[in-house]
Coordinates of C-alpha atoms and ligand atoms in Angstrom, one line a residue:
X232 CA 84.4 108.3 114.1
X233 CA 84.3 104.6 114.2
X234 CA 86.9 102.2 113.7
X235 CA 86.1 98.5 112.5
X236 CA 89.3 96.2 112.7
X237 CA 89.7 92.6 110.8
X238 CA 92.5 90.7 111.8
X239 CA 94.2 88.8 108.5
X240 CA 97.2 87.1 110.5
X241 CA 97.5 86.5 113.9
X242 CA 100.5 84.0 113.5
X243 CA 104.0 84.6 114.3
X244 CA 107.5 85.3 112.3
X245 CA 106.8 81.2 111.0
X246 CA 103.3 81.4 110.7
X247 CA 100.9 78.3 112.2
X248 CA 100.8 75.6 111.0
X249 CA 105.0 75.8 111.2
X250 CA 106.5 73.9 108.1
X251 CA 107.4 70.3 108.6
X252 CA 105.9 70.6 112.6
X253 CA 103.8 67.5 113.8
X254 CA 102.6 69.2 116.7
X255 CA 98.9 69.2 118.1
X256 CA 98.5 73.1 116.8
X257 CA 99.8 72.4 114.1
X258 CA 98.1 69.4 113.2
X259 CA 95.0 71.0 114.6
X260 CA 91.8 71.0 112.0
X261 CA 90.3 74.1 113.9
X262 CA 89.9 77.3 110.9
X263 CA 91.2 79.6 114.3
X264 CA 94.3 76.9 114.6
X265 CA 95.5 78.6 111.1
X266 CA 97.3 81.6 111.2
X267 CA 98.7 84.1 108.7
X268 CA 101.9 86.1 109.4
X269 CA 100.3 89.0 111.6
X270 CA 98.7 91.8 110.1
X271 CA 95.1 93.9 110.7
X272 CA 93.0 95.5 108.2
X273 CA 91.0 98.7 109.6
X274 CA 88.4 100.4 108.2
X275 CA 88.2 103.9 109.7
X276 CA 86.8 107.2 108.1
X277 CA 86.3 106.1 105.1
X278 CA 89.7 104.4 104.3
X279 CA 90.8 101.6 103.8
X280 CA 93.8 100.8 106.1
X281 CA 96.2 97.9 106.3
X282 CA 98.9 97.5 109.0
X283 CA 102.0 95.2 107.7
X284 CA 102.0 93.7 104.3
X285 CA 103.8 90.5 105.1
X286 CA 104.4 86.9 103.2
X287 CA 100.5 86.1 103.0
X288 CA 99.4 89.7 102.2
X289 CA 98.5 87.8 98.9
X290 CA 96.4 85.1 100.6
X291 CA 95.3 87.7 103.2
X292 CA 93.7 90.0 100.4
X293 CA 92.0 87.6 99.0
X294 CA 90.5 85.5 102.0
X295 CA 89.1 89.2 103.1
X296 CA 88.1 90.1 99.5
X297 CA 90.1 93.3 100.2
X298 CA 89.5 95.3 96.7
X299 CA 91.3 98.6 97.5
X300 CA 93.5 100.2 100.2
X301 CA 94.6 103.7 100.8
X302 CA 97.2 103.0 102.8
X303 CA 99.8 100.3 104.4
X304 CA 101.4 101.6 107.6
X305 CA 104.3 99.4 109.0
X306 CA 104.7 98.8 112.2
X307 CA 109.1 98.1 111.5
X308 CA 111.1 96.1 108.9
X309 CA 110.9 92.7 109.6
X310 CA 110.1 89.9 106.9
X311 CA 107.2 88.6 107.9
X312 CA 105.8 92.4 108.4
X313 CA 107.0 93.6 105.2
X314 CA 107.6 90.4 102.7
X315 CA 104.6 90.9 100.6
X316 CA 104.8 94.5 99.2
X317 CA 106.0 93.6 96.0
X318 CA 102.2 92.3 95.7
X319 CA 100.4 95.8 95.7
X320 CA 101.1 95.1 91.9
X321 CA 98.1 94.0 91.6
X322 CA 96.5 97.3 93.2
X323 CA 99.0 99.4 90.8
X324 CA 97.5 97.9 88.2
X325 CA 93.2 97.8 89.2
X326 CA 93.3 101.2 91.0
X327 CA 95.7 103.0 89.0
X328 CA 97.9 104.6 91.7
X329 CA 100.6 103.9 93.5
X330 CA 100.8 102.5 97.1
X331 CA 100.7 104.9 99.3
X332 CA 103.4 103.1 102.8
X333 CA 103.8 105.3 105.8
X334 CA 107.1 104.0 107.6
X335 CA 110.2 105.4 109.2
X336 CA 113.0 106.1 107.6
X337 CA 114.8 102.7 109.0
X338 CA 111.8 101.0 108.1
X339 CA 112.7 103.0 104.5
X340 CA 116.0 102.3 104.4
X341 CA 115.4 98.1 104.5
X342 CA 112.8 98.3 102.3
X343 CA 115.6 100.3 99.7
X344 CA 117.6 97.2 100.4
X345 CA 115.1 94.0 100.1
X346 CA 113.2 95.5 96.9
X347 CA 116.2 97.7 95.5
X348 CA 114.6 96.9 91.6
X349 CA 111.3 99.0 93.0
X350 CA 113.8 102.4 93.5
X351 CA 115.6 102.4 90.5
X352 CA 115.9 105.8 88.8
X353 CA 114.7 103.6 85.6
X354 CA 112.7 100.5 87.1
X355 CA 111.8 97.4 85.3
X356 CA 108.6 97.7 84.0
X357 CA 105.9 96.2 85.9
X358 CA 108.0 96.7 89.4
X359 CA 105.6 98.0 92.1
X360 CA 104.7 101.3 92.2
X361 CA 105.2 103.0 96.0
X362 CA 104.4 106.2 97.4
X363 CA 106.4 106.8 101.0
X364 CA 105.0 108.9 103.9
X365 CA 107.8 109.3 106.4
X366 CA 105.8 108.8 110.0
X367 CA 107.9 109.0 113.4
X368 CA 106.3 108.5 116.7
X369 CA 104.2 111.9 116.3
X370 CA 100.6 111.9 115.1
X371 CA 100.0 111.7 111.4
X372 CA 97.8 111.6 108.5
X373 CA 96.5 109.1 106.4
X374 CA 94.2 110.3 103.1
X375 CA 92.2 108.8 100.5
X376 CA 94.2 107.7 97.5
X377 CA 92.0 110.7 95.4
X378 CA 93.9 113.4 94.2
X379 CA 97.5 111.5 93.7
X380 CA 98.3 111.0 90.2
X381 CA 97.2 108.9 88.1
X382 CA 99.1 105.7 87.0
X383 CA 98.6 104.6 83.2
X384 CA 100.6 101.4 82.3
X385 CA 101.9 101.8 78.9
X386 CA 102.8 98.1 77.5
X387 CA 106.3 96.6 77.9
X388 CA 107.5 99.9 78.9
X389 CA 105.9 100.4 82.8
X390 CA 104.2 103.3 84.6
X391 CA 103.7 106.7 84.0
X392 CA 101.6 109.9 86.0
X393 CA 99.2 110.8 83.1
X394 CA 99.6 115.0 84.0
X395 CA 96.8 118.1 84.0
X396 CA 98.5 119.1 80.3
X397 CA 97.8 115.2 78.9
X398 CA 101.6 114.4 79.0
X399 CA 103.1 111.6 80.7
X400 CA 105.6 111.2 83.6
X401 CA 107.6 108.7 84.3
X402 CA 106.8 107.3 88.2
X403 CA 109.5 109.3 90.3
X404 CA 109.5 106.9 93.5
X405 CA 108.5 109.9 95.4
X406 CA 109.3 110.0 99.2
X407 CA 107.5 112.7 101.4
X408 CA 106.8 113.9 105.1
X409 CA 102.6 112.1 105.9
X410 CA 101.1 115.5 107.3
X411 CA 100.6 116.2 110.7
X412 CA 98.0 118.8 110.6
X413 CA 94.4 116.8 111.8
X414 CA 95.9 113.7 112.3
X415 CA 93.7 110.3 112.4
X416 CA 96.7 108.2 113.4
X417 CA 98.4 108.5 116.7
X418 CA 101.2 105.9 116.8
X419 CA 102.2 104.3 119.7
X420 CA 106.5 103.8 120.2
X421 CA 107.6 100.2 121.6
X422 CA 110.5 98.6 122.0
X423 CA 111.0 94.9 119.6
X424 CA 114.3 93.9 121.5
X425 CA 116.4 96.9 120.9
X426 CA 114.6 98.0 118.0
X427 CA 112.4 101.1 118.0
X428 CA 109.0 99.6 116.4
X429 CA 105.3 101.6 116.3
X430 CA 102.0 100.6 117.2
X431 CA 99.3 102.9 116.1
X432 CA 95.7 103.9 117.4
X433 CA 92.9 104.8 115.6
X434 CA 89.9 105.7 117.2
X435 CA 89.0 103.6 120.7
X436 CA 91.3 100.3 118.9
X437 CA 95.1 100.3 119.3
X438 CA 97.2 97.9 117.2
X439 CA 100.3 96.9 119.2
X440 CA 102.7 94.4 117.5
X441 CA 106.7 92.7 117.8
X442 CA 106.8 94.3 121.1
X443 CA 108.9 93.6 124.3
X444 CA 108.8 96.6 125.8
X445 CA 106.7 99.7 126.0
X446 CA 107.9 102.8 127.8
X447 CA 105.9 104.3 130.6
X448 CA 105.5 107.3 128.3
X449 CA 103.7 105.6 126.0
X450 CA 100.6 104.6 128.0
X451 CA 98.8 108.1 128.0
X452 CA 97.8 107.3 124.4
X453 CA 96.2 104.4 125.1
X454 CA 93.5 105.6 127.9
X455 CA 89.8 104.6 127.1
X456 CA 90.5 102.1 124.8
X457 CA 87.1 99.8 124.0
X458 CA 89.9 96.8 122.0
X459 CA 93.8 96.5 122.4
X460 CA 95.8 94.1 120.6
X461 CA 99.1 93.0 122.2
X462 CA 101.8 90.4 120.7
X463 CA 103.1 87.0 122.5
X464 CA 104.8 84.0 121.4
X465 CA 105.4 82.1 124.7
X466 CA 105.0 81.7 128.4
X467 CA 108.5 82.1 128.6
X468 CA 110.6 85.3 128.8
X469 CA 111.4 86.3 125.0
X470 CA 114.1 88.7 124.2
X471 CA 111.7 90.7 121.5
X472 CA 108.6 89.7 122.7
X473 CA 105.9 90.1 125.4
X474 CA 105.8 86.9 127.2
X475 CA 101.9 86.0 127.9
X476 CA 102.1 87.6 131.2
X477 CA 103.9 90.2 130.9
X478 CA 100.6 90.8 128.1
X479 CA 98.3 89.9 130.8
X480 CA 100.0 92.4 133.2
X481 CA 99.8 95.0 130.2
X482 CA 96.4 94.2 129.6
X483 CA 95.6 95.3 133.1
X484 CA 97.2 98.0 133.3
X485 CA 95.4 99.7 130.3
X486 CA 92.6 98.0 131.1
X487 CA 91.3 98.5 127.7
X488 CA 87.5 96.5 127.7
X489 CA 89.3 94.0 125.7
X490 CA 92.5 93.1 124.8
X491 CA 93.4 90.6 121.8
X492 CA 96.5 88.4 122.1
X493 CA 98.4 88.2 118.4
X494 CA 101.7 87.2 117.2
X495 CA 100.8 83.6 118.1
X496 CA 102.8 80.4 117.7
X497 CA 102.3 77.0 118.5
X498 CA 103.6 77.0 122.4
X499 CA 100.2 77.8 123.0
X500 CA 97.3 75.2 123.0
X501 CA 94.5 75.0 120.3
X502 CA 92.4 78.1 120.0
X503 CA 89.4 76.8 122.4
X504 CA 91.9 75.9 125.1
X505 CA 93.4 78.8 124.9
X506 CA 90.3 80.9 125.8
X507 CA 89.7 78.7 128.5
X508 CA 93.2 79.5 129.8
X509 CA 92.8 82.7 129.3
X510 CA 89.5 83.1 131.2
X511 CA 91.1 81.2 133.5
X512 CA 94.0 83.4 134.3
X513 CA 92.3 86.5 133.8
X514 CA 89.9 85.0 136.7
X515 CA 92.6 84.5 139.2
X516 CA 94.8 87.7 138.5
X517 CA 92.1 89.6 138.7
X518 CA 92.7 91.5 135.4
X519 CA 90.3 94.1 134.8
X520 CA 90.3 93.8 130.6
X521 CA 88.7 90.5 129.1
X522 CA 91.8 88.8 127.4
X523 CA 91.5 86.6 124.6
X524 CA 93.4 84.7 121.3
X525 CA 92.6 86.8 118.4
X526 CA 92.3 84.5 115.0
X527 CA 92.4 85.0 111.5
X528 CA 88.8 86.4 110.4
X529 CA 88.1 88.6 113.6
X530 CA 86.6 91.7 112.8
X531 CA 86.5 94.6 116.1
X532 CA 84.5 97.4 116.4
X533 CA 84.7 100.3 118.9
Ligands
LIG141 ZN1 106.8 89.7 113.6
LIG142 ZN1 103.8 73.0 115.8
LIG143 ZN1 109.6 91.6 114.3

């Protein structure tokens, strides 16, 4: 089964350009200079999958021309990786379901907090409807949106499951286990700082984000990869971040065929630059993956 990635932000927690920065990057007129607040849309048996629904989601669905989505998995409960949920309105509305978000339960438990008006017992109409799949770090399943209810948005009062017997049911902000029985998912546990974050495989392409640390453990899962994405925001030692080589040295030691640097922000040079530093480095360490910038528009295939 083959898996087809896009990349729809490659930028870090700010974004590039930053707000108010006069920097070369930001100043830079290059379309791969230009990044959205990370997130990756993959398209993989059949579904349509986006990981993190941040700020631009908006911007990001339309730039792709994204017209449907069975399912947004978070990788944790950041801002910039979960700021744009409210905006699956829109996919309420056209495809007459809910969102379907596989998180954890502390990813849950923030999102309960920042959009408390989309679990009320009797929501505002028009709030964004939400299905939850509870994930851990154990393989997992991700369906088609067929066969969930059907939404029906009655006006000024909000939405309601049209049942089998006609009637209607108000939305009940259901929260489940996702199934674990032929997964299609195998996430991938890191370490953001202190904070317990996922990454997530599918197929030969692992998605690895907000990262500073992954346990030895971890690395069986990600044998034989053909493209592996990695986050970095500096040269320089981050607290909750790879620094670029301790990427490189990751790189290498998956040794997936290539590896996709995301997360960016503007301590690195413009995008051309960059691959030529990359190249460079990857030359002289002797890494055995090819290493380079992801940007905004890239689509993967493995
Ligand atoms: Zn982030
Ligand atoms: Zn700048
Ligand atoms: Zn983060």
């Amino acid at each position: 089964m083959s898996a087809k990635l896009t990349f729809l932000g490659t930028g870090t927690s700010q974004g590039v350009p930053i707000i108010a920065c006069e920097c070369g990057v930001c100043q830079s007129p290059c379309r791969e200079d230009k990044r959205f607040r990370a997130s990756a849309f993959v398209e993989y048996g059949g579904l349509n999958i986006l990981v993190d629904a941040g700020p631009d989601f908006r911007s990001q669905m339309l730039a792709a021309r994204i017209r449907h989505l069975d399912a947004i998995l978070l990788t944790h409960n950041h801002k910039d990786h979960t700021g744009g949920l409210d905006d699956v309105r829109s996919f309420n509305y056209i495809d007459k379901k809910a969102a379907e978000i596989y998180c954890e339960a502390r990813v849950l438990k923030t999102l309960k907090n920042d959009y408390a008006y989309a679990f009320e017992e009797h929501k505002y109409p028009g709030a964004p409807e939400w299905h939850v799949h509870l994930i851990d770090d154990q393989p997992f399943r991700v369906d088609s949106l067929q066969g969930t209810g059907q939404l029906e948005w009655v006006h000024d009062v909000g939405y309601f499951y049209r049942q089998a017997d006609g009637s209607l049911q108000p939305s009940d902000n259901a929260v489940v286990e996702a199934p674990r029985e032929n997964p299609n998912v195998i996430p991938i546990r890191g370490f953001h700082d202190q904070m317990p974050v996922l990454g997530f495989r599918f197929g030969n392409i692992a998605y690895l984000t907000d990262m500073s640390r992954l346990p030895e453990e971890e690395l069986a899962k990600l044998q034989g990869l053909e493209h592996l994405t990695l986050n970095t925001v500096g040269y320089h030692p981050h607290h909750s971040h790879f620094s670029l080589y301790e990427a490189l040295d990751l790189a290498h030691v998956i040794g997936a065929r290539h590896t996709w640097l995301t997360h960016l922000s503007h301590a690195f040079p413009r995008h051309q630059a960059f691959c030529e530093q990359l190249r460079a480095l990857c030359r002289e360490k002797g890494i055995r993956s090819e290493v380079l910038p992801a940007y905004d528009g890239l689509t993967i295939t493995d």
